[in-house]
Amino acid sequence: MNKITTIGLDLAKNVFHAVCCDQYGKQVGRKLLRRNQVLAYFAQMESCLVGMESCGSAHYWARELQKPGHQVKLIPPQYVKPYLRGNKNDYNDALAIAEAVTRPEMRFSAINTQEQQDIQALHRLRERRIQERTALCNQVRGLLAEYGLIIKVGVRSLQRKLPDLLEDAENGLSDVFRRYLIQIQQQLQELDAHIDFYNDLLQEQNRQNEACQRLQSIPGFGPVVASVFYSMIGNGENYRRGRDVSAAVGLVPKQHSSGGKDRLLGISKRGDRYLRSLLVHGARSVIIQAATKDDRLSRWINRIRAERGYNKATVALANKMARIGWAVIVQKTVYQAA
C-alpha cells in the first residue's frame, strides 16, 4: 500500500468521512469515523497533510489534529466545490477536499486560536442582544403608533419616553396595555444590563491584549473594531500584505475582465460582513473629523471625497484602515500620523 500523504476530512456533528491519498493524488483508502474515533484515528497515522472545509467546529478540529503533528489546512467551501465530481455524498466531498488542499495556488483560511474564538463568541453574543433590543424597540414603536403615539427612532428616545407614557393618564392607553409597557420596560433594562456586561468584558480583553491596544492608535479603530479585527486577522502571518487583508474583508473591487480589458465593479463584499461594516462605520467617523484637520491622512480623505464623493471616500478609507491594521499587527508598532 502506498504511503498516505494527504487526507481529506469531511466534518460533521457525529459522523465524519476521511479519504486518504498518496503522493500522486490517488485514493488509497477511506474511512467512516464516529466523533469519538476521530482523534484516535489520526493519532495512529503518520504525519500528513489534512484538509478540511472552513465550517462549523473546523478551528477546533484543526487545533486538535495539529497536536499529533499533522499539517492542517482549512479551505473555504466555495473553493472546494469545483473539485467535486459525480453526485454529492460525504466521500466525494472528502475526496474533493483532498484534491483541493494540494493545489499550489489554493487560498486557505487561518486557523483561529482559542483566544480568537473567545473574542468572536463575545461579539456574537453582544450583537445578538443589540439586535434583540432594536427589534423590541421597533415593535413597541409600531404598537404605540396604533394608539396614535409616535416615538422618535432610537433606543434612548423610547427609554426616555416610556416613563412619561406610563404616568400620563390622558394619553388614551388602557390599563391592560400599560401592563404590557411595564413588562417591556423591564425587558429593555435587562437587555441593557446584558449589553453593559459584554461591553465591560470587551474593555477588559482589550486592556489585556497588546495588539488591540496598538490597533486603537489607528484613526477609526475603537475598542470594538480593534477587538473584531484582531479576532479575524490574528497575528497577520497568513497574509502576505495589507491588500490581502482588505481583499479578504471584501473592500476591494470585484473584477469581470475579459479579452485584455479590465472591468472593475463595486466592492466584492466577501469575507466577514460584521468586520466590514465596523470598518466602514469607523471610516465615517474619521471622514467627519477630517474636514477640520490638515494632516496627511485628512488631506487625502478630503481630496478623495471632493473627487469621488462621500460614499466612495468612506470605502477607500475603510480599505486603507484594513491595510494599516495589518501593518500595525505584523510590525508590532503603533500608527504614526506623520
mmCIF file of C-alpha atoms in Angstrom:
data_model
loop_
_atom_site.group_PDB
_atom_site.id
_atom_site.type_symbol
_atom_site.label_atom_id
_atom_site.label_comp_id
_atom_site.label_asym_id
_atom_site.label_seq_id
_atom_site.Cartn_x
_atom_site.Cartn_y
_atom_site.Cartn_z
ATOM 1 C CA MET A 1 0.000 0.000 0.000
ATOM 2 C CA ASN A 2 1.318 3.443 -0.934
ATOM 3 C CA LYS A 3 2.177 5.870 1.833
ATOM 4 C CA ILE A 4 -0.631 8.239 2.804
ATOM 5 C CA THR A 5 0.430 11.875 2.363
ATOM 6 C CA THR A 6 -2.935 13.677 2.180
ATOM 7 C CA ILE A 7 -6.251 13.180 3.949
ATOM 8 C CA GLY A 8 -9.474 14.973 3.105
ATOM 9 C CA LEU A 9 -11.785 15.096 6.122
ATOM 10 C CA ASP A 10 -15.459 15.908 5.705
ATOM 11 C CA LEU A 11 -16.620 17.359 9.020
ATOM 12 C CA ALA A 12 -19.990 16.705 10.616
ATOM 13 C CA LYS A 13 -21.626 16.641 14.032
ATOM 14 C CA ASN A 14 -21.418 12.896 14.645
ATOM 15 C CA VAL A 15 -20.320 11.005 11.510
ATOM 16 C CA PHE A 16 -17.078 12.036 9.748
ATOM 17 C CA HIS A 17 -15.699 10.768 6.438
ATOM 18 C CA ALA A 18 -11.982 10.622 5.598
ATOM 19 C CA VAL A 19 -10.407 9.928 2.210
ATOM 20 C CA CYS A 20 -6.682 9.100 2.101
ATOM 21 C CA CYS A 21 -4.495 9.825 -0.937
ATOM 22 C CA ASP A 22 -0.855 9.093 -1.789
ATOM 23 C CA GLN A 23 1.775 11.473 -3.141
ATOM 24 C CA TYR A 24 0.340 11.135 -6.660
ATOM 25 C CA GLY A 25 -3.155 12.094 -5.584
ATOM 26 C CA LYS A 26 -4.515 8.563 -5.973
ATOM 27 C CA GLN A 27 -7.108 7.420 -3.466
ATOM 28 C CA VAL A 28 -5.653 4.624 -1.339
ATOM 29 C CA GLY A 29 -8.229 4.370 1.413
ATOM 30 C CA ARG A 30 -11.290 5.839 3.045
ATOM 31 C CA LYS A 31 -12.835 5.604 6.466
ATOM 32 C CA LEU A 32 -16.104 6.405 8.210
ATOM 33 C CA LEU A 33 -15.433 7.770 11.688
ATOM 34 C CA ARG A 34 -17.678 8.430 14.638
ATOM 35 C CA ARG A 35 -16.991 11.579 16.584
ATOM 36 C CA ASN A 36 -15.205 9.759 19.400
ATOM 37 C CA GLN A 37 -12.998 7.888 16.900
ATOM 38 C CA VAL A 38 -11.541 10.865 15.035
ATOM 39 C CA LEU A 39 -8.668 11.796 17.352
ATOM 40 C CA ALA A 40 -7.656 8.171 17.923
ATOM 41 C CA TYR A 41 -7.636 7.505 14.169
ATOM 42 C CA PHE A 42 -5.364 10.459 13.396
ATOM 43 C CA ALA A 43 -3.147 9.771 16.409
ATOM 44 C CA GLN A 44 -2.069 6.404 14.958
ATOM 45 C CA MET A 45 -1.497 7.904 11.467
ATOM 46 C CA GLU A 46 1.904 9.171 10.332
ATOM 47 C CA SER A 47 2.190 12.933 9.970
ATOM 48 C CA CYS A 48 0.488 14.080 6.780
ATOM 49 C CA LEU A 49 -1.448 16.956 5.225
ATOM 50 C CA VAL A 50 -5.038 17.137 6.428
ATOM 51 C CA GLY A 51 -7.544 19.269 4.563
ATOM 52 C CA MET A 52 -10.934 20.390 5.902
ATOM 53 C CA GLU A 53 -13.579 22.862 4.867
ATOM 54 C CA SER A 54 -13.669 26.042 6.919
ATOM 55 C CA CYS A 55 -17.044 25.487 8.554
ATOM 56 C CA GLY A 56 -18.565 24.905 11.978
ATOM 57 C CA SER A 57 -16.108 23.372 14.506
ATOM 58 C CA ALA A 58 -13.312 23.391 11.881
ATOM 59 C CA HIS A 59 -10.975 25.517 14.015
ATOM 60 C CA TYR A 60 -11.371 23.169 16.988
ATOM 61 C CA TRP A 61 -10.573 20.086 14.933
ATOM 62 C CA ALA A 62 -7.670 21.862 13.235
ATOM 63 C CA ARG A 63 -6.058 22.647 16.599
ATOM 64 C CA GLU A 64 -6.633 19.107 17.856
ATOM 65 C CA LEU A 65 -5.200 17.445 14.734
ATOM 66 C CA GLN A 66 -2.121 19.656 14.856
ATOM 67 C CA LYS A 67 -1.177 18.196 18.244
ATOM 68 C CA PRO A 68 -0.163 14.742 16.821
ATOM 69 C CA GLY A 69 1.990 16.553 14.245
ATOM 70 C CA HIS A 70 -0.307 16.761 11.237
ATOM 71 C CA GLN A 71 -0.259 19.771 8.926
ATOM 72 C CA VAL A 72 -3.821 21.072 8.830
ATOM 73 C CA LYS A 73 -5.239 23.484 6.261
ATOM 74 C CA LEU A 74 -8.741 24.962 6.115
ATOM 75 C CA ILE A 75 -10.307 25.701 2.738
ATOM 76 C CA PRO A 76 -13.302 27.989 2.139
ATOM 77 C CA PRO A 77 -16.186 25.760 0.939
ATOM 78 C CA GLN A 78 -16.643 27.726 -2.306
ATOM 79 C CA TYR A 79 -13.098 26.742 -3.360
ATOM 80 C CA VAL A 80 -13.788 23.040 -2.782
ATOM 81 C CA LYS A 81 -16.940 22.895 -4.916
ATOM 82 C CA PRO A 82 -15.160 22.925 -8.338
ATOM 83 C CA TYR A 83 -13.268 19.744 -7.379
ATOM 84 C CA LEU A 84 -16.438 17.787 -6.598
ATOM 85 C CA ARG A 85 -17.190 15.121 -9.222
ATOM 86 C CA GLY A 86 -20.293 12.990 -9.574
ATOM 87 C CA ASN A 87 -23.168 13.090 -7.165
ATOM 88 C CA LYS A 88 -22.815 14.800 -3.835
ATOM 89 C CA ASN A 89 -22.082 12.481 -0.951
ATOM 90 C CA ASP A 90 -19.744 12.581 2.020
ATOM 91 C CA TYR A 91 -16.957 10.522 0.460
ATOM 92 C CA ASN A 92 -16.987 12.603 -2.725
ATOM 93 C CA ASP A 93 -16.859 15.746 -0.585
ATOM 94 C CA ALA A 94 -13.844 14.397 1.311
ATOM 95 C CA LEU A 95 -12.122 13.448 -1.955
ATOM 96 C CA ALA A 96 -12.717 16.948 -3.345
ATOM 97 C CA ILE A 97 -11.159 18.414 -0.182
ATOM 98 C CA ALA A 98 -8.136 16.119 -0.541
ATOM 99 C CA GLU A 99 -7.612 17.294 -4.119
ATOM 100 C CA ALA A 100 -8.174 20.979 -3.388
ATOM 101 C CA VAL A 101 -5.787 21.093 -0.426
ATOM 102 C CA THR A 102 -2.831 20.069 -2.615
ATOM 103 C CA ARG A 103 -3.273 22.859 -5.182
ATOM 104 C CA PRO A 104 -0.288 25.257 -5.028
ATOM 105 C CA GLU A 105 -2.394 28.397 -5.617
ATOM 106 C CA MET A 106 -5.224 27.453 -3.268
ATOM 107 C CA ARG A 107 -6.277 30.049 -0.711
ATOM 108 C CA PHE A 108 -6.647 28.850 2.846
ATOM 109 C CA SER A 109 -8.355 30.189 5.926
ATOM 110 C CA ALA A 110 -6.329 30.993 9.036
ATOM 111 C CA ILE A 111 -6.766 28.634 11.980
ATOM 112 C CA ASN A 112 -8.123 30.641 14.894
ATOM 113 C CA THR A 113 -6.671 30.249 18.344
ATOM 114 C CA GLN A 114 -8.903 29.665 21.344
ATOM 115 C CA GLU A 115 -8.384 33.308 22.357
ATOM 116 C CA GLN A 116 -9.643 34.494 18.978
ATOM 117 C CA GLN A 117 -12.677 32.242 19.247
ATOM 118 C CA ASP A 118 -13.413 33.622 22.715
ATOM 119 C CA ILE A 119 -13.417 37.144 21.297
ATOM 120 C CA GLN A 120 -15.631 36.127 18.382
ATOM 121 C CA ALA A 121 -18.082 34.429 20.762
ATOM 122 C CA LEU A 122 -18.240 37.598 22.853
ATOM 123 C CA HIS A 123 -19.075 39.705 19.808
ATOM 124 C CA ARG A 124 -21.695 37.248 18.577
ATOM 125 C CA LEU A 125 -23.450 37.307 21.962
ATOM 126 C CA ARG A 126 -23.200 41.087 22.201
ATOM 127 C CA GLU A 127 -24.507 41.551 18.657
ATOM 128 C CA ARG A 128 -27.439 39.254 19.350
ATOM 129 C CA ARG A 129 -28.502 41.252 22.415
ATOM 130 C CA ILE A 130 -28.243 44.505 20.459
ATOM 131 C CA GLN A 131 -30.428 43.045 17.711
ATOM 132 C CA GLU A 132 -32.986 41.858 20.276
ATOM 133 C CA ARG A 133 -33.118 45.324 21.832
ATOM 134 C CA THR A 134 -33.508 47.001 18.433
ATOM 135 C CA ALA A 135 -36.261 44.583 17.391
ATOM 136 C CA LEU A 136 -38.119 45.129 20.672
ATOM 137 C CA CYS A 137 -37.912 48.908 20.336
ATOM 138 C CA ASN A 138 -39.180 48.822 16.756
ATOM 139 C CA GLN A 139 -42.058 46.574 17.758
ATOM 140 C CA VAL A 140 -43.056 48.845 20.643
ATOM 141 C CA ARG A 141 -42.899 51.944 18.440
ATOM 142 C CA GLY A 142 -45.187 50.195 15.952
ATOM 143 C CA LEU A 143 -47.663 49.199 18.649
ATOM 144 C CA LEU A 144 -47.716 52.712 20.106
ATOM 145 C CA ALA A 145 -48.306 54.163 16.652
ATOM 146 C CA GLU A 146 -51.554 52.143 16.513
ATOM 147 C CA TYR A 147 -52.682 54.174 19.544
ATOM 148 C CA GLY A 148 -51.702 57.458 17.909
ATOM 149 C CA LEU A 149 -48.483 57.854 19.908
ATOM 150 C CA ILE A 150 -45.422 58.483 17.745
ATOM 151 C CA ILE A 151 -41.951 57.936 19.236
ATOM 152 C CA LYS A 152 -38.754 59.091 17.541
ATOM 153 C CA VAL A 153 -36.400 56.455 16.186
ATOM 154 C CA GLY A 154 -33.756 55.343 18.668
ATOM 155 C CA VAL A 155 -33.405 53.177 21.743
ATOM 156 C CA ARG A 156 -32.737 56.093 24.084
ATOM 157 C CA SER A 157 -35.742 58.033 22.782
ATOM 158 C CA LEU A 158 -38.055 55.156 23.643
ATOM 159 C CA GLN A 159 -36.459 54.577 27.041
ATOM 160 C CA ARG A 160 -36.905 58.251 27.948
ATOM 161 C CA LYS A 161 -40.486 58.285 26.724
ATOM 162 C CA LEU A 162 -41.763 55.113 28.417
ATOM 163 C CA PRO A 163 -41.987 56.555 31.976
ATOM 164 C CA ASP A 164 -43.915 59.564 30.649
ATOM 165 C CA LEU A 165 -46.343 57.295 28.794
ATOM 166 C CA LEU A 166 -46.983 55.267 31.938
ATOM 167 C CA GLU A 167 -47.565 58.348 34.090
ATOM 168 C CA ASP A 168 -49.779 60.202 31.606
ATOM 169 C CA ALA A 169 -53.362 59.214 32.407
ATOM 170 C CA GLU A 170 -54.843 61.145 29.470
ATOM 171 C CA ASN A 171 -52.968 59.590 26.542
ATOM 172 C CA GLY A 172 -55.714 57.072 25.832
ATOM 173 C CA LEU A 173 -53.826 53.910 26.799
ATOM 174 C CA SER A 174 -55.788 51.196 28.565
ATOM 175 C CA ASP A 175 -54.728 49.644 31.852
ATOM 176 C CA VAL A 176 -54.044 46.362 30.056
ATOM 177 C CA PHE A 177 -51.645 47.992 27.592
ATOM 178 C CA ARG A 178 -49.923 49.865 30.422
ATOM 179 C CA ARG A 179 -49.147 46.492 31.991
ATOM 180 C CA TYR A 180 -47.578 45.495 28.663
ATOM 181 C CA LEU A 181 -45.421 48.625 28.719
ATOM 182 C CA ILE A 182 -44.215 47.882 32.248
ATOM 183 C CA GLN A 183 -43.079 44.438 31.135
ATOM 184 C CA ILE A 184 -41.398 45.914 28.056
ATOM 185 C CA GLN A 185 -39.585 48.456 30.203
ATOM 186 C CA GLN A 186 -38.203 45.640 32.349
ATOM 187 C CA GLN A 187 -37.093 43.719 29.252
ATOM 188 C CA LEU A 188 -35.225 46.766 27.950
ATOM 189 C CA GLN A 189 -33.477 47.192 31.278
ATOM 190 C CA GLU A 190 -32.439 43.524 31.258
ATOM 191 C CA LEU A 191 -31.096 43.798 27.693
ATOM 192 C CA ASP A 192 -29.170 46.941 28.636
ATOM 193 C CA ALA A 193 -27.633 45.056 31.561
ATOM 194 C CA HIS A 194 -26.564 42.215 29.252
ATOM 195 C CA ILE A 195 -25.023 44.634 26.745
ATOM 196 C CA ASP A 196 -23.191 46.526 29.504
ATOM 197 C CA PHE A 197 -21.833 43.202 30.783
ATOM 198 C CA TYR A 198 -20.444 42.311 27.351
ATOM 199 C CA ASN A 199 -19.039 45.829 26.910
ATOM 200 C CA ASP A 200 -17.162 45.521 30.196
ATOM 201 C CA LEU A 201 -15.725 42.163 29.119
ATOM 202 C CA LEU A 202 -14.720 43.703 25.803
ATOM 203 C CA GLN A 203 -12.880 46.538 27.510
ATOM 204 C CA GLU A 204 -11.130 44.079 29.826
ATOM 205 C CA GLN A 205 -9.980 41.905 26.925
ATOM 206 C CA ASN A 206 -8.661 44.942 25.087
ATOM 207 C CA ARG A 207 -6.648 46.037 28.119
ATOM 208 C CA GLN A 208 -5.051 42.608 28.351
ATOM 209 C CA ASN A 209 -4.288 42.329 24.612
ATOM 210 C CA GLU A 210 -1.292 44.321 23.375
ATOM 211 C CA ALA A 211 -2.282 44.008 19.719
ATOM 212 C CA CYS A 212 -5.712 45.526 20.392
ATOM 213 C CA GLN A 213 -4.083 48.390 22.268
ATOM 214 C CA ARG A 214 -1.839 49.141 19.298
ATOM 215 C CA LEU A 215 -4.734 48.876 16.831
ATOM 216 C CA GLN A 216 -6.619 51.570 18.731
ATOM 217 C CA SER A 217 -3.896 54.066 17.790
ATOM 218 C CA ILE A 218 -5.281 53.973 14.220
ATOM 219 C CA PRO A 219 -7.961 56.566 13.376
ATOM 220 C CA GLY A 220 -11.362 54.870 13.256
ATOM 221 C CA PHE A 221 -10.290 51.908 15.402
ATOM 222 C CA GLY A 222 -12.167 51.899 18.684
ATOM 223 C CA PRO A 223 -12.313 49.050 21.192
ATOM 224 C CA VAL A 224 -14.983 47.147 19.243
ATOM 225 C CA VAL A 225 -13.305 47.458 15.824
ATOM 226 C CA ALA A 226 -9.878 46.583 17.222
ATOM 227 C CA SER A 227 -11.218 43.534 19.020
ATOM 228 C CA VAL A 228 -13.076 42.177 15.977
ATOM 229 C CA PHE A 229 -10.150 42.929 13.656
ATOM 230 C CA TYR A 230 -7.734 41.017 15.873
ATOM 231 C CA SER A 231 -10.117 38.072 16.232
ATOM 232 C CA MET A 232 -10.297 37.786 12.428
ATOM 233 C CA ILE A 233 -6.705 38.584 11.443
ATOM 234 C CA GLY A 234 -4.804 37.161 14.415
ATOM 235 C CA ASN A 235 -1.057 37.800 14.168
ATOM 236 C CA GLY A 236 -1.357 38.517 10.431
ATOM 237 C CA GLU A 237 1.096 35.831 9.328
ATOM 238 C CA ASN A 238 -1.460 34.234 6.985
ATOM 239 C CA TYR A 239 -1.487 37.355 4.781
ATOM 240 C CA ARG A 240 1.423 38.415 2.588
ATOM 241 C CA ARG A 241 0.498 42.095 2.514
ATOM 242 C CA GLY A 242 -2.120 44.521 3.680
ATOM 243 C CA ARG A 243 -4.059 44.353 0.432
ATOM 244 C CA ASP A 244 -4.728 40.665 1.051
ATOM 245 C CA VAL A 245 -6.478 41.635 4.281
ATOM 246 C CA SER A 246 -8.684 44.250 2.632
ATOM 247 C CA ALA A 247 -9.479 41.730 -0.131
ATOM 248 C CA ALA A 248 -10.391 39.072 2.449
ATOM 249 C CA VAL A 249 -12.730 41.538 4.157
ATOM 250 C CA GLY A 250 -14.359 42.413 0.815
ATOM 251 C CA LEU A 251 -13.228 46.042 0.475
ATOM 252 C CA VAL A 252 -11.604 45.778 -2.971
ATOM 253 C CA PRO A 253 -13.357 45.984 -6.373
ATOM 254 C CA LYS A 254 -14.830 42.871 -7.915
ATOM 255 C CA GLN A 255 -13.435 42.073 -11.365
ATOM 256 C CA HIS A 256 -15.216 40.968 -14.520
ATOM 257 C CA SER A 257 -12.398 41.266 -17.052
ATOM 258 C CA SER A 258 -12.036 39.500 -20.370
ATOM 259 C CA GLY A 259 -10.109 39.858 -23.631
ATOM 260 C CA GLY A 260 -7.436 42.003 -22.025
ATOM 261 C CA LYS A 261 -9.974 44.615 -20.973
ATOM 262 C CA ASP A 262 -10.073 45.299 -17.265
ATOM 263 C CA ARG A 263 -13.516 45.900 -15.865
ATOM 264 C CA LEU A 264 -13.826 46.738 -12.175
ATOM 265 C CA LEU A 265 -17.195 46.642 -10.455
ATOM 266 C CA GLY A 266 -18.247 47.595 -6.937
ATOM 267 C CA ILE A 267 -16.586 46.156 -3.850
ATOM 268 C CA SER A 268 -16.703 42.376 -3.653
ATOM 269 C CA LYS A 269 -18.310 42.240 -0.156
ATOM 270 C CA ARG A 270 -16.572 38.933 0.504
ATOM 271 C CA GLY A 271 -15.426 37.809 3.903
ATOM 272 C CA ASP A 272 -16.862 38.762 7.257
ATOM 273 C CA ARG A 273 -19.795 41.132 6.931
ATOM 274 C CA TYR A 274 -19.629 42.230 10.566
ATOM 275 C CA LEU A 275 -15.990 43.342 10.396
ATOM 276 C CA ARG A 276 -16.545 45.113 7.068
ATOM 277 C CA SER A 277 -19.477 47.085 8.438
ATOM 278 C CA LEU A 278 -17.480 48.116 11.517
ATOM 279 C CA LEU A 279 -14.569 49.324 9.373
ATOM 280 C CA VAL A 280 -16.961 51.356 7.233
ATOM 281 C CA HIS A 281 -18.612 52.917 10.292
ATOM 282 C CA GLY A 282 -15.182 53.726 11.723
ATOM 283 C CA ALA A 283 -14.191 55.320 8.429
ATOM 284 C CA ARG A 284 -17.311 57.509 8.507
ATOM 285 C CA SER A 285 -16.349 58.921 11.893
ATOM 286 C CA VAL A 286 -12.848 59.751 10.611
ATOM 287 C CA ILE A 287 -14.181 61.443 7.468
ATOM 288 C CA ILE A 288 -16.452 63.697 9.522
ATOM 289 C CA GLN A 289 -13.479 64.922 11.559
ATOM 290 C CA ALA A 290 -11.131 65.194 8.561
ATOM 291 C CA ALA A 291 -12.870 68.314 7.227
ATOM 292 C CA THR A 292 -11.318 70.417 10.003
ATOM 293 C CA LYS A 293 -7.837 68.810 10.004
ATOM 294 C CA ASP A 294 -4.735 69.322 7.884
ATOM 295 C CA ASP A 295 -2.624 66.206 8.468
ATOM 296 C CA ARG A 296 -1.574 63.939 5.625
ATOM 297 C CA LEU A 297 -4.393 61.419 6.059
ATOM 298 C CA SER A 298 -7.033 64.141 6.318
ATOM 299 C CA ARG A 299 -5.793 65.837 3.144
ATOM 300 C CA TRP A 300 -6.002 62.504 1.322
ATOM 301 C CA ILE A 301 -9.534 61.925 2.625
ATOM 302 C CA ASN A 302 -10.708 65.403 1.629
ATOM 303 C CA ARG A 303 -9.224 65.025 -1.849
ATOM 304 C CA ILE A 304 -10.918 61.657 -2.426
ATOM 305 C CA ARG A 305 -14.190 62.999 -1.066
ATOM 306 C CA ALA A 306 -14.067 66.018 -3.381
ATOM 307 C CA GLU A 307 -13.205 63.910 -6.435
ATOM 308 C CA ARG A 308 -15.258 60.753 -5.848
ATOM 309 C CA GLY A 309 -17.918 61.597 -3.284
ATOM 310 C CA TYR A 310 -18.582 60.754 0.332
ATOM 311 C CA ASN A 311 -19.505 57.069 -0.008
ATOM 312 C CA LYS A 312 -16.528 56.099 -2.156
ATOM 313 C CA ALA A 313 -14.216 58.021 0.142
ATOM 314 C CA THR A 314 -15.652 56.050 3.068
ATOM 315 C CA VAL A 315 -14.959 52.680 1.453
ATOM 316 C CA ALA A 316 -11.497 53.826 0.323
ATOM 317 C CA LEU A 317 -10.642 54.821 3.875
ATOM 318 C CA ALA A 318 -12.006 51.526 5.251
ATOM 319 C CA ASN A 319 -9.718 49.746 2.781
ATOM 320 C CA LYS A 320 -6.769 51.796 3.998
ATOM 321 C CA MET A 321 -7.677 51.121 7.626
ATOM 322 C CA ALA A 322 -7.586 47.356 6.998
ATOM 323 C CA ARG A 323 -4.136 47.663 5.421
ATOM 324 C CA ILE A 324 -2.804 49.845 8.225
ATOM 325 C CA GLY A 325 -4.259 47.455 10.803
ATOM 326 C CA TRP A 326 -2.365 44.525 9.266
ATOM 327 C CA ALA A 327 0.880 46.546 9.243
ATOM 328 C CA VAL A 328 0.445 47.559 12.891
ATOM 329 C CA ILE A 329 -0.091 43.924 13.950
ATOM 330 C CA VAL A 330 2.714 42.421 11.863
ATOM 331 C CA GLN A 331 5.320 45.091 12.545
ATOM 332 C CA LYS A 332 4.343 45.340 16.256
ATOM 333 C CA THR A 333 4.199 49.112 16.108
ATOM 334 C CA VAL A 334 1.626 51.868 16.517
ATOM 335 C CA TYR A 335 0.102 54.178 13.953
ATOM 336 C CA GLN A 336 2.126 57.320 13.255
ATOM 337 C CA ALA A 337 0.200 60.153 11.628
ATOM 338 C CA ALA A 338 3.329 61.654 10.048
#
